[in-house]
Tab-separated table of C-alpha atoms in Angstrom:
chain	number	residue	atom	x	y	z
A	1	UNK	CA	16.585	43.352	100.413
A	2	UNK	CA	14.914	39.935	100.351
A	3	UNK	CA	11.580	41.133	99.266
A	4	UNK	CA	13.057	43.493	96.596
A	5	UNK	CA	15.325	40.614	95.379
A	6	UNK	CA	12.429	38.398	94.877
A	7	UNK	CA	10.470	41.140	92.895
A	8	UNK	CA	13.590	41.649	90.629
A	9	UNK	CA	13.989	37.965	90.122
A	10	UNK	CA	10.202	37.620	89.182
A	11	UNK	CA	10.441	40.755	86.894
A	12	UNK	CA	13.480	39.190	85.202
A	13	UNK	CA	11.790	36.029	84.943
A	14	UNK	CA	8.563	37.350	83.287
A	15	UNK	CA	10.610	39.803	80.990
A	16	UNK	CA	12.776	36.982	79.575
A	17	UNK	CA	9.788	34.692	79.293
A	18	UNK	CA	8.120	37.448	77.103
A	19	UNK	CA	11.239	37.503	75.061
A	20	UNK	CA	11.195	33.709	74.477
A	21	UNK	CA	7.562	33.577	73.721
A	22	UNK	CA	7.796	36.355	71.236
A	23	UNK	CA	10.789	34.689	69.608
A	24	UNK	CA	8.896	31.377	69.268
A	25	UNK	CA	5.992	33.291	67.619
A	26	UNK	CA	8.099	35.144	65.245
A	27	UNK	CA	10.289	32.026	64.471
A	28	UNK	CA	7.221	30.035	63.371
A	29	UNK	CA	5.164	32.786	61.753
A	30	UNK	CA	8.099	34.314	59.797
A	31	UNK	CA	9.909	31.044	59.332
A	32	UNK	CA	13.190	32.280	60.817
A	33	UNK	CA	15.087	32.475	64.108
A	34	UNK	CA	14.626	35.437	66.231
A	35	UNK	CA	17.586	35.062	68.828
A	36	UNK	CA	21.236	35.222	67.437
A	37	UNK	CA	22.559	31.779	67.013
A	38	UNK	CA	25.535	31.856	69.454
A	39	UNK	CA	23.658	33.652	72.318
A	40	UNK	CA	20.820	31.152	71.814
A	41	UNK	CA	23.096	28.160	72.194
A	42	UNK	CA	24.960	29.620	75.410
A	43	UNK	CA	21.471	30.384	76.788
A	44	UNK	CA	20.037	26.976	76.432
A	45	UNK	CA	23.184	25.425	77.848
A	46	UNK	CA	23.221	27.808	80.921
A	47	UNK	CA	19.506	27.330	81.399
A	48	UNK	CA	19.425	23.582	81.471
A	49	UNK	CA	22.546	23.323	83.559
A	50	UNK	CA	21.490	25.750	86.313
A	51	UNK	CA	17.775	24.482	86.281
A	52	UNK	CA	19.092	21.085	86.907
A	53	UNK	CA	21.590	22.129	89.629
A	54	UNK	CA	18.951	24.414	91.360
A	55	UNK	CA	16.099	21.894	91.308
A	56	UNK	CA	18.043	18.973	92.498
A	57	UNK	CA	19.469	20.925	95.365
A	58	UNK	CA	17.390	23.442	97.454
A	59	UNK	CA	14.804	24.634	94.872
A	60	UNK	CA	14.326	28.401	94.740
A	61	UNK	CA	12.384	30.873	92.610
A	62	UNK	CA	15.258	31.122	90.036
A	63	UNK	CA	15.431	27.319	89.616
A	64	UNK	CA	11.901	27.216	88.378
A	65	UNK	CA	12.370	30.248	86.244
A	66	UNK	CA	15.481	28.644	84.728
A	67	UNK	CA	13.241	25.569	83.851
A	68	UNK	CA	10.681	27.646	82.087
A	69	UNK	CA	13.387	29.404	80.035
A	70	UNK	CA	15.100	26.102	79.290
A	71	UNK	CA	11.836	24.544	77.807
A	72	UNK	CA	11.155	27.692	75.852
A	73	UNK	CA	14.561	27.756	74.439
A	74	UNK	CA	14.050	24.244	72.986
A	75	UNK	CA	11.435	25.650	70.846
A	76	UNK	CA	13.637	28.465	69.682
A	77	UNK	CA	16.475	26.070	68.917
A	78	UNK	CA	13.882	24.129	66.708
A	79	UNK	CA	13.251	27.395	64.730
A	80	UNK	CA	16.917	27.848	64.387
A	81	UNK	CA	17.602	24.308	62.783
A	82	UNK	CA	14.226	24.355	60.817
A	83	UNK	CA	14.358	27.791	59.298
A	84	UNK	CA	17.792	29.167	59.944
A	85	UNK	CA	19.556	27.623	56.973
A	86	UNK	CA	18.201	30.288	54.546
A	87	UNK	CA	20.349	32.810	56.307
A	88	UNK	CA	23.467	30.946	55.368
A	89	UNK	CA	22.437	29.132	52.284
A	90	UNK	CA	24.601	31.429	49.858
A	91	UNK	CA	27.810	30.499	51.836
A	92	UNK	CA	27.520	26.872	53.245
A	93	UNK	CA	25.565	23.628	52.492
A	94	UNK	CA	22.660	22.406	54.718
A	95	UNK	CA	24.885	19.632	56.235
A	96	UNK	CA	27.485	22.079	57.283
A	97	UNK	CA	24.886	24.289	58.687
A	98	UNK	CA	23.404	21.382	60.857
A	99	UNK	CA	26.919	20.211	61.983
A	100	UNK	CA	27.888	23.719	62.696
A	101	UNK	CA	24.705	24.329	64.843
A	102	UNK	CA	25.280	21.166	66.817
A	103	UNK	CA	28.853	21.889	67.323
A	104	UNK	CA	27.991	25.562	68.458
A	105	UNK	CA	25.749	23.833	71.034
A	106	UNK	CA	28.361	21.427	72.209
A	107	UNK	CA	31.015	24.357	72.617
A	108	UNK	CA	28.280	26.307	74.524
A	109	UNK	CA	27.846	23.424	77.025
A	110	UNK	CA	31.666	23.228	77.403
A	111	UNK	CA	31.861	26.966	78.155
A	112	UNK	CA	29.265	26.540	80.815
A	113	UNK	CA	31.173	23.733	82.432
A	114	UNK	CA	34.396	25.674	82.364
A	115	UNK	CA	32.817	28.716	84.013
A	116	UNK	CA	31.373	26.502	86.615
A	117	UNK	CA	34.688	24.545	87.244
A	118	UNK	CA	36.806	27.728	87.239
A	119	UNK	CA	34.546	30.217	89.285
A	120	UNK	CA	32.267	27.773	91.386
A	121	UNK	CA	28.420	27.664	91.348
A	122	UNK	CA	27.644	31.169	92.504
A	123	UNK	CA	30.105	33.164	90.440
A	124	UNK	CA	30.269	30.952	87.410
A	125	UNK	CA	26.397	31.206	87.106
A	126	UNK	CA	26.398	34.907	87.409
A	127	UNK	CA	29.518	35.758	85.409
A	128	UNK	CA	28.669	33.490	82.437
A	129	UNK	CA	25.094	34.789	82.468
A	130	UNK	CA	26.101	38.433	82.193
A	131	UNK	CA	28.797	37.873	79.663
A	132	UNK	CA	26.550	36.043	77.259
A	133	UNK	CA	23.953	38.572	77.916
A	134	UNK	CA	26.400	41.209	76.693
A	135	UNK	CA	27.237	38.977	73.612
A	136	UNK	CA	23.525	38.711	72.967
A	137	UNK	CA	23.020	42.583	73.103
A	138	UNK	CA	25.850	43.001	70.561
A	139	UNK	CA	24.555	40.275	68.337
A	140	UNK	CA	20.984	41.730	68.242
A	141	UNK	CA	22.466	44.941	66.777
A	142	UNK	CA	24.572	42.826	64.283
A	143	UNK	CA	21.403	40.906	63.349
A	144	UNK	CA	19.578	44.103	62.617
A	145	UNK	CA	22.558	45.302	60.396
A	146	UNK	CA	23.100	41.914	58.619
A	147	UNK	CA	19.471	41.498	57.742
A	148	UNK	CA	19.200	45.226	56.741
A	149	UNK	CA	16.259	45.753	58.987
A	150	UNK	CA	13.989	44.280	61.473
A	151	UNK	CA	13.088	40.908	59.791
A	152	UNK	CA	12.632	38.336	62.311
A	153	UNK	CA	12.764	40.884	65.228
A	154	UNK	CA	10.467	43.068	67.283
A	155	UNK	CA	10.333	45.774	69.607
A	156	UNK	CA	8.715	43.455	72.231
A	157	UNK	CA	11.991	41.339	72.192
A	158	UNK	CA	14.050	44.234	72.361
A	159	UNK	CA	12.305	46.040	75.408
A	160	UNK	CA	11.723	42.854	77.314
A	161	UNK	CA	15.437	41.816	76.806
A	162	UNK	CA	16.521	45.145	78.178
A	163	UNK	CA	14.191	44.942	81.223
A	164	UNK	CA	15.040	41.413	81.787
A	165	UNK	CA	18.740	42.215	82.047
A	166	UNK	CA	18.288	45.530	83.804
A	167	UNK	CA	16.387	43.758	86.791
A	168	UNK	CA	19.471	41.465	87.766
A	169	UNK	CA	21.817	44.306	87.100
A	170	UNK	CA	20.048	46.365	89.823
A	171	UNK	CA	19.671	43.248	92.059
A	172	UNK	CA	23.237	41.952	91.790
A	173	UNK	CA	25.210	44.778	90.676
A	174	UNK	CA	23.732	47.793	92.448
A	175	UNK	CA	22.170	46.427	95.551
A	176	UNK	CA	24.679	43.715	96.292
A	177	UNK	CA	27.743	46.067	95.215
A	178	UNK	CA	29.126	43.580	92.652
A	179	UNK	CA	31.111	45.949	90.429
A	180	UNK	CA	31.815	43.421	87.536
A	181	UNK	CA	28.065	42.589	87.279
A	182	UNK	CA	27.202	46.334	87.373
A	183	UNK	CA	29.628	47.227	84.680
A	184	UNK	CA	28.721	44.424	82.282
A	185	UNK	CA	24.937	45.137	83.013
A	186	UNK	CA	25.431	48.859	82.166
A	187	UNK	CA	27.181	47.934	78.905
A	188	UNK	CA	24.167	45.610	78.045
A	189	UNK	CA	21.973	48.575	78.749
A	190	UNK	CA	23.871	50.732	76.272
A	191	UNK	CA	23.738	48.092	73.566
A	192	UNK	CA	20.075	47.145	74.229
A	193	UNK	CA	18.949	50.867	73.886
A	194	UNK	CA	20.939	51.165	70.798
A	195	UNK	CA	19.170	48.111	69.248
A	196	UNK	CA	15.767	49.734	70.487
A	197	UNK	CA	16.821	52.902	68.720
A	198	UNK	CA	17.564	51.027	65.483
A	199	UNK	CA	14.220	49.290	65.493
A	200	UNK	CA	12.340	52.697	66.297
A	201	UNK	CA	14.298	54.411	63.382
A	202	UNK	CA	13.212	51.572	61.091
A	203	UNK	CA	9.613	51.868	62.222
A	204	UNK	CA	9.461	55.641	61.816
A	205	UNK	CA	11.240	55.632	58.280
A	206	UNK	CA	9.204	52.927	56.440
A	207	UNK	CA	10.781	54.211	53.032
A	208	UNK	CA	14.197	52.858	53.866
A	209	UNK	CA	15.280	49.298	53.364
A	210	UNK	CA	15.220	48.727	57.096
A	211	UNK	CA	11.694	50.267	57.334
A	212	UNK	CA	10.453	47.982	54.406
A	213	UNK	CA	11.846	45.044	56.423
A	214	UNK	CA	9.672	46.147	59.390
A	215	UNK	CA	6.589	46.425	57.209
A	216	UNK	CA	7.258	42.933	55.686
A	217	UNK	CA	7.731	41.469	59.077
A	218	UNK	CA	4.358	42.831	60.382
A	219	UNK	CA	2.548	41.642	57.293
A	220	UNK	CA	3.945	38.166	57.703
A	221	UNK	CA	2.920	38.162	61.536
């Protein structure tokens, strides 16, 4: 299973790298952030923590993949702080937005350390990754609904996110027989396919509010 495991690890690494590259592109071209804030902060905390632990120990493929993701997430966090305020300007001031964003990042770091301390290196890394992945899947659906369409989003992100999650679900959940991972991974797939369906519906019905948001996003890109 070593060869298959390496292939699935690389597939996940490539797919998530595509997600991050597309999120960076959309963030700067459409002047918004393309990954939900809570999931983004949990991701960057997870990636820097486990990249450090992997690469200061016995480096493996996943350690280098985590480092690539961690660097990419820095750029996405920049788009959040630079452009994200417009999403909240009708409710809070800019100062509150910045403090809240920094606070969310601090909470995310604490959550990762708590998982690591409670479950140990191997289980803590996997459990936190899949649970925050499930959160991200749900928040992508919520983002589509709150923005009334696909503004700041893309099918590339949706499809690559699904494949990037499916690969480790197969590797750790199915092939290694880890029921918790398999169950959470399958729930991610349900939500990811729901999100893909919403984007497809918006693309196929350009006369709706969601469809107009798609056209607007395409024009800005």
